[in-house]
PDB file of C-alpha atoms and ligand atoms in Angstrom:
ATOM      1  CA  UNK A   1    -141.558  51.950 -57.941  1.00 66.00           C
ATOM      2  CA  UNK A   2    -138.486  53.073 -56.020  1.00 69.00           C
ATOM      3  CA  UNK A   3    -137.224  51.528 -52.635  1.00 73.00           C
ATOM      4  CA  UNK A   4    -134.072  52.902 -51.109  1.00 72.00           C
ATOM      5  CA  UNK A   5    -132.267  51.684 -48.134  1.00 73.00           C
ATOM      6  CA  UNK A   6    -133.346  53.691 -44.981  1.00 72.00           C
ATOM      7  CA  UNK A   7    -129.604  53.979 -43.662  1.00 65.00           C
ATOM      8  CA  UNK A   8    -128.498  55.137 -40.644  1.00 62.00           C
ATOM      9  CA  UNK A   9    -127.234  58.439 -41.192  1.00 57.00           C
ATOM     10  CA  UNK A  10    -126.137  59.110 -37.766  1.00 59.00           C
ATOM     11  CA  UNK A  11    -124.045  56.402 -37.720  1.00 58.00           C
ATOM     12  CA  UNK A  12    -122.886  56.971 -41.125  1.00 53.00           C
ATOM     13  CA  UNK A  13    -121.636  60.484 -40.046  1.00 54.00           C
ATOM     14  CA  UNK A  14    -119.645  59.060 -37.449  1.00 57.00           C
ATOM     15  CA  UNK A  15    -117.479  56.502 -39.935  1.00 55.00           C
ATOM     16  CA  UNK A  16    -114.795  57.082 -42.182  1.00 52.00           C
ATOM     17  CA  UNK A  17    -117.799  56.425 -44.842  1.00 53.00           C
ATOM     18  CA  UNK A  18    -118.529  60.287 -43.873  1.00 55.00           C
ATOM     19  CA  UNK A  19    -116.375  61.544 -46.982  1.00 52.00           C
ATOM     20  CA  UNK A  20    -117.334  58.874 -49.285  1.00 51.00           C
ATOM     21  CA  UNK A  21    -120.781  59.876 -48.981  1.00 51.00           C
ATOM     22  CA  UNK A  22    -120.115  63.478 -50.009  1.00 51.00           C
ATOM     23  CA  UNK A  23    -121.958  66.467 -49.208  1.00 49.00           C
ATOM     24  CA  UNK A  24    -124.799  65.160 -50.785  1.00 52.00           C
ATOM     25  CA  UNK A  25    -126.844  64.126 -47.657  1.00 63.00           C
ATOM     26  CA  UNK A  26    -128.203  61.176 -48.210  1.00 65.00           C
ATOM     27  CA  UNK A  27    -131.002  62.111 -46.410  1.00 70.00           C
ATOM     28  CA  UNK A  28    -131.643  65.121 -48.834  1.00 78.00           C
ATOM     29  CA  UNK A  29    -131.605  62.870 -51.845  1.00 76.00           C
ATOM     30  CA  UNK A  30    -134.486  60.753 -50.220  1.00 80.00           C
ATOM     31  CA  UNK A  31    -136.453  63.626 -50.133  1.00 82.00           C
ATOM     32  CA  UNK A  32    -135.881  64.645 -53.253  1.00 81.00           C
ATOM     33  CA  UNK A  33    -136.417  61.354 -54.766  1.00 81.00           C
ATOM     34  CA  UNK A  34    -139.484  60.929 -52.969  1.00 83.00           C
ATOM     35  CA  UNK A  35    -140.752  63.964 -54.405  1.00 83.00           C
ATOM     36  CA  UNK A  36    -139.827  63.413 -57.727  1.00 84.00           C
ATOM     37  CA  UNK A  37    -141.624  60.002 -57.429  1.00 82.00           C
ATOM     38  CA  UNK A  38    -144.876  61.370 -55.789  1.00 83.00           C
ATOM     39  CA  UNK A  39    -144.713  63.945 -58.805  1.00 84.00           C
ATOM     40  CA  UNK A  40    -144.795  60.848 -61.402  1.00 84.00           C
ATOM     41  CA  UNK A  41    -147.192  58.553 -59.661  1.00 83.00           C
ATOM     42  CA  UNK A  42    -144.381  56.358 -58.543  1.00 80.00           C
ATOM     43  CA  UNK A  43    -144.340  53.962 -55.614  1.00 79.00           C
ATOM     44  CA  UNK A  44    -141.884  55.102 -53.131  1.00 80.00           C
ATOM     45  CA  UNK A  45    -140.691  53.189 -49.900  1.00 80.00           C
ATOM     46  CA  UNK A  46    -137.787  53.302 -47.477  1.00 81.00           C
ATOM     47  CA  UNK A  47    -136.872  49.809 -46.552  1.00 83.00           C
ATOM     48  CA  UNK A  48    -134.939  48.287 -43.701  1.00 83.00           C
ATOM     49  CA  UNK A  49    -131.165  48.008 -44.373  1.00 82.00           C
ATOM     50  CA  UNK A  50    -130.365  45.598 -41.975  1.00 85.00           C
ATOM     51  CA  UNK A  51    -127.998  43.293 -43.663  1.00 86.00           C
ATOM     52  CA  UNK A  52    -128.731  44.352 -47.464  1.00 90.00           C
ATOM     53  CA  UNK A  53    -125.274  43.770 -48.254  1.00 90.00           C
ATOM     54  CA  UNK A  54    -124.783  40.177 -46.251  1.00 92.00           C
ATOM     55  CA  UNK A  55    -128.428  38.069 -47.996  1.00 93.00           C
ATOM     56  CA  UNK A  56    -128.510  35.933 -50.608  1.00 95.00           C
ATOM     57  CA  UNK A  57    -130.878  37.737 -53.235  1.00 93.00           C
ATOM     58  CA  UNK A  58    -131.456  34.672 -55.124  1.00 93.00           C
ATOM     59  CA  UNK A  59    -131.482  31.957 -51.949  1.00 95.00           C
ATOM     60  CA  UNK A  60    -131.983  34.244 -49.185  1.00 92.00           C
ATOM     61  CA  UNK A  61    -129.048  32.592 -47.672  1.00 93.00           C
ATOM     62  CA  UNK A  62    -126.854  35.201 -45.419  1.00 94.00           C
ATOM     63  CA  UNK A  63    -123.714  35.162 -46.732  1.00 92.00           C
ATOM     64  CA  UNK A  64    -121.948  36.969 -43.836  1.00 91.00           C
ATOM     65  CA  UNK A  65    -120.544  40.171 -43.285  1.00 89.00           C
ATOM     66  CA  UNK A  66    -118.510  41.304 -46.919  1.00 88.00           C
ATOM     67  CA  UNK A  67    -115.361  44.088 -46.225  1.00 89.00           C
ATOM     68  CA  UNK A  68    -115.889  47.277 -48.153  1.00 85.00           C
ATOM     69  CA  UNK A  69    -113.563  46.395 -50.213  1.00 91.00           C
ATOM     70  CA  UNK A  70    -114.961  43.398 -51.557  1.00 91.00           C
ATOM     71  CA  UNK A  71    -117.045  43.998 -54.519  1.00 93.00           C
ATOM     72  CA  UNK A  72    -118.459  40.955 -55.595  1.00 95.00           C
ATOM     73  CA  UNK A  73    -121.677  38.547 -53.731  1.00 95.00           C
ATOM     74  CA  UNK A  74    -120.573  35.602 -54.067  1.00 94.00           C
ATOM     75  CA  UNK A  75    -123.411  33.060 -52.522  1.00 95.00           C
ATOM     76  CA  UNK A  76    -121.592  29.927 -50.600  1.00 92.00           C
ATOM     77  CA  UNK A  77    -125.321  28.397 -50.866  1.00 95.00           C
ATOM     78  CA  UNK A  78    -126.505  28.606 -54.787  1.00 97.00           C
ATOM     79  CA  UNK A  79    -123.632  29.778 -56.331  1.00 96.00           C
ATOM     80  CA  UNK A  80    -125.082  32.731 -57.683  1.00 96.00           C
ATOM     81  CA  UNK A  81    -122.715  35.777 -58.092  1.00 96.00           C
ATOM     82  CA  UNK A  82    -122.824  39.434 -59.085  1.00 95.00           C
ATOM     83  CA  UNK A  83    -121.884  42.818 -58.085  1.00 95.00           C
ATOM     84  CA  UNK A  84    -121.884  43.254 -54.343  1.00 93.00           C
ATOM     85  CA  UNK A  85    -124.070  46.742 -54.902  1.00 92.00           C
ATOM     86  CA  UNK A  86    -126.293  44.753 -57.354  1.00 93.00           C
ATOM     87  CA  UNK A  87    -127.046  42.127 -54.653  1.00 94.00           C
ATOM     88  CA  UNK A  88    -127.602  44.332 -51.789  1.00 92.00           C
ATOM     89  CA  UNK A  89    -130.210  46.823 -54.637  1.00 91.00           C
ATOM     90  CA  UNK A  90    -132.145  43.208 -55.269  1.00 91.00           C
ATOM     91  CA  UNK A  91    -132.303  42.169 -51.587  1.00 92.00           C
ATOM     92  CA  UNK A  92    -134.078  45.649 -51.574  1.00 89.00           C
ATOM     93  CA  UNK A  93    -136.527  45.674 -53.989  1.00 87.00           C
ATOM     94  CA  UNK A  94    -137.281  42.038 -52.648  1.00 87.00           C
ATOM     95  CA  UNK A  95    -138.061  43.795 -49.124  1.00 85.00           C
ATOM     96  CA  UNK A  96    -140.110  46.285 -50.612  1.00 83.00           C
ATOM     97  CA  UNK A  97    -141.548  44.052 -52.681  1.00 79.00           C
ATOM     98  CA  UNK A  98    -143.068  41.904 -49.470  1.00 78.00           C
ATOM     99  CA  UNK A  99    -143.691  45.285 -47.618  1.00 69.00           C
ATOM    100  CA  UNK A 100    -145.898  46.706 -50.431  1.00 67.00           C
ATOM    101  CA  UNK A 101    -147.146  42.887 -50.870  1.00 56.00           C
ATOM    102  CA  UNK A 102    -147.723  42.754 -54.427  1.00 51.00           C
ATOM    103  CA  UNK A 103    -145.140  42.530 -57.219  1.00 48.00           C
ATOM    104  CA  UNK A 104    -145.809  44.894 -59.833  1.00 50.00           C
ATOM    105  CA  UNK A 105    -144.403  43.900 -63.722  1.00 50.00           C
ATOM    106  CA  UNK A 106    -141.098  46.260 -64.541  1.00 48.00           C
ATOM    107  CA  UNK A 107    -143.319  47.568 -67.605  1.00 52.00           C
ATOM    108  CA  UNK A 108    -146.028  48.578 -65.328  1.00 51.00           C
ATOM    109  CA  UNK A 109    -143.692  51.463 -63.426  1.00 49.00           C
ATOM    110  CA  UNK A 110    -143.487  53.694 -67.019  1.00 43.00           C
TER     111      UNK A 110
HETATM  112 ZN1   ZN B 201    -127.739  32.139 -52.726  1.00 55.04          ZN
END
């Protein structure tokens, strides 16, 4: 089961993000990846991205808007820390994970 963040792309075209992202269109990858998952029977959804990088994965608290260059959630609720790009992949899965509305067991995906 895959979820990816369904980003603005438009938006991210516009920013100085533009050259971090490469010329690997992000949008190409999610096709690709969705293929690649439809090909192995894998779960595939886009999820909203809306504030990924600002929740709480553990408490759900929002923890406010994080600079780019600051690479670590820290939550001012629970406590609970960990890689800023690690958070925002959890919050995520949790999204998809409501949207598909069923949790399926990590040894279930092969
Ligand atoms: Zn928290």
């Amino acid at each position: 089961m895959i979820f990816a963040e369904d980003l603005n792309l438009k938006a991210l075209g516009r920013s100085a993000l533009r050259k971090a992202c490469l010329d690997a269109a992000w949008g190409s990858f999610l096709d690709i990846l969705r293929h690649v998952c439809w090909k192995r029977g894998v779960y595939f959804a886009k999820v909203n991205a809306n504030g990924t990088s600002q929740i709480c994965p553990h408490c759900g608290t929002n923890c406010g808007k994080k600079s780019l260059s600051q690479r670590v959630h820290s939550c001012s609720n629970c406590g609970y820390t960990t890689d800023r790009d690690v958070a925002a992949a959890q919050v995520v899965k949790e999204r998809g994970l409501s949207a598909v509305g069923q949790v399926v067991p990590m040894h279930a995906l092969g």
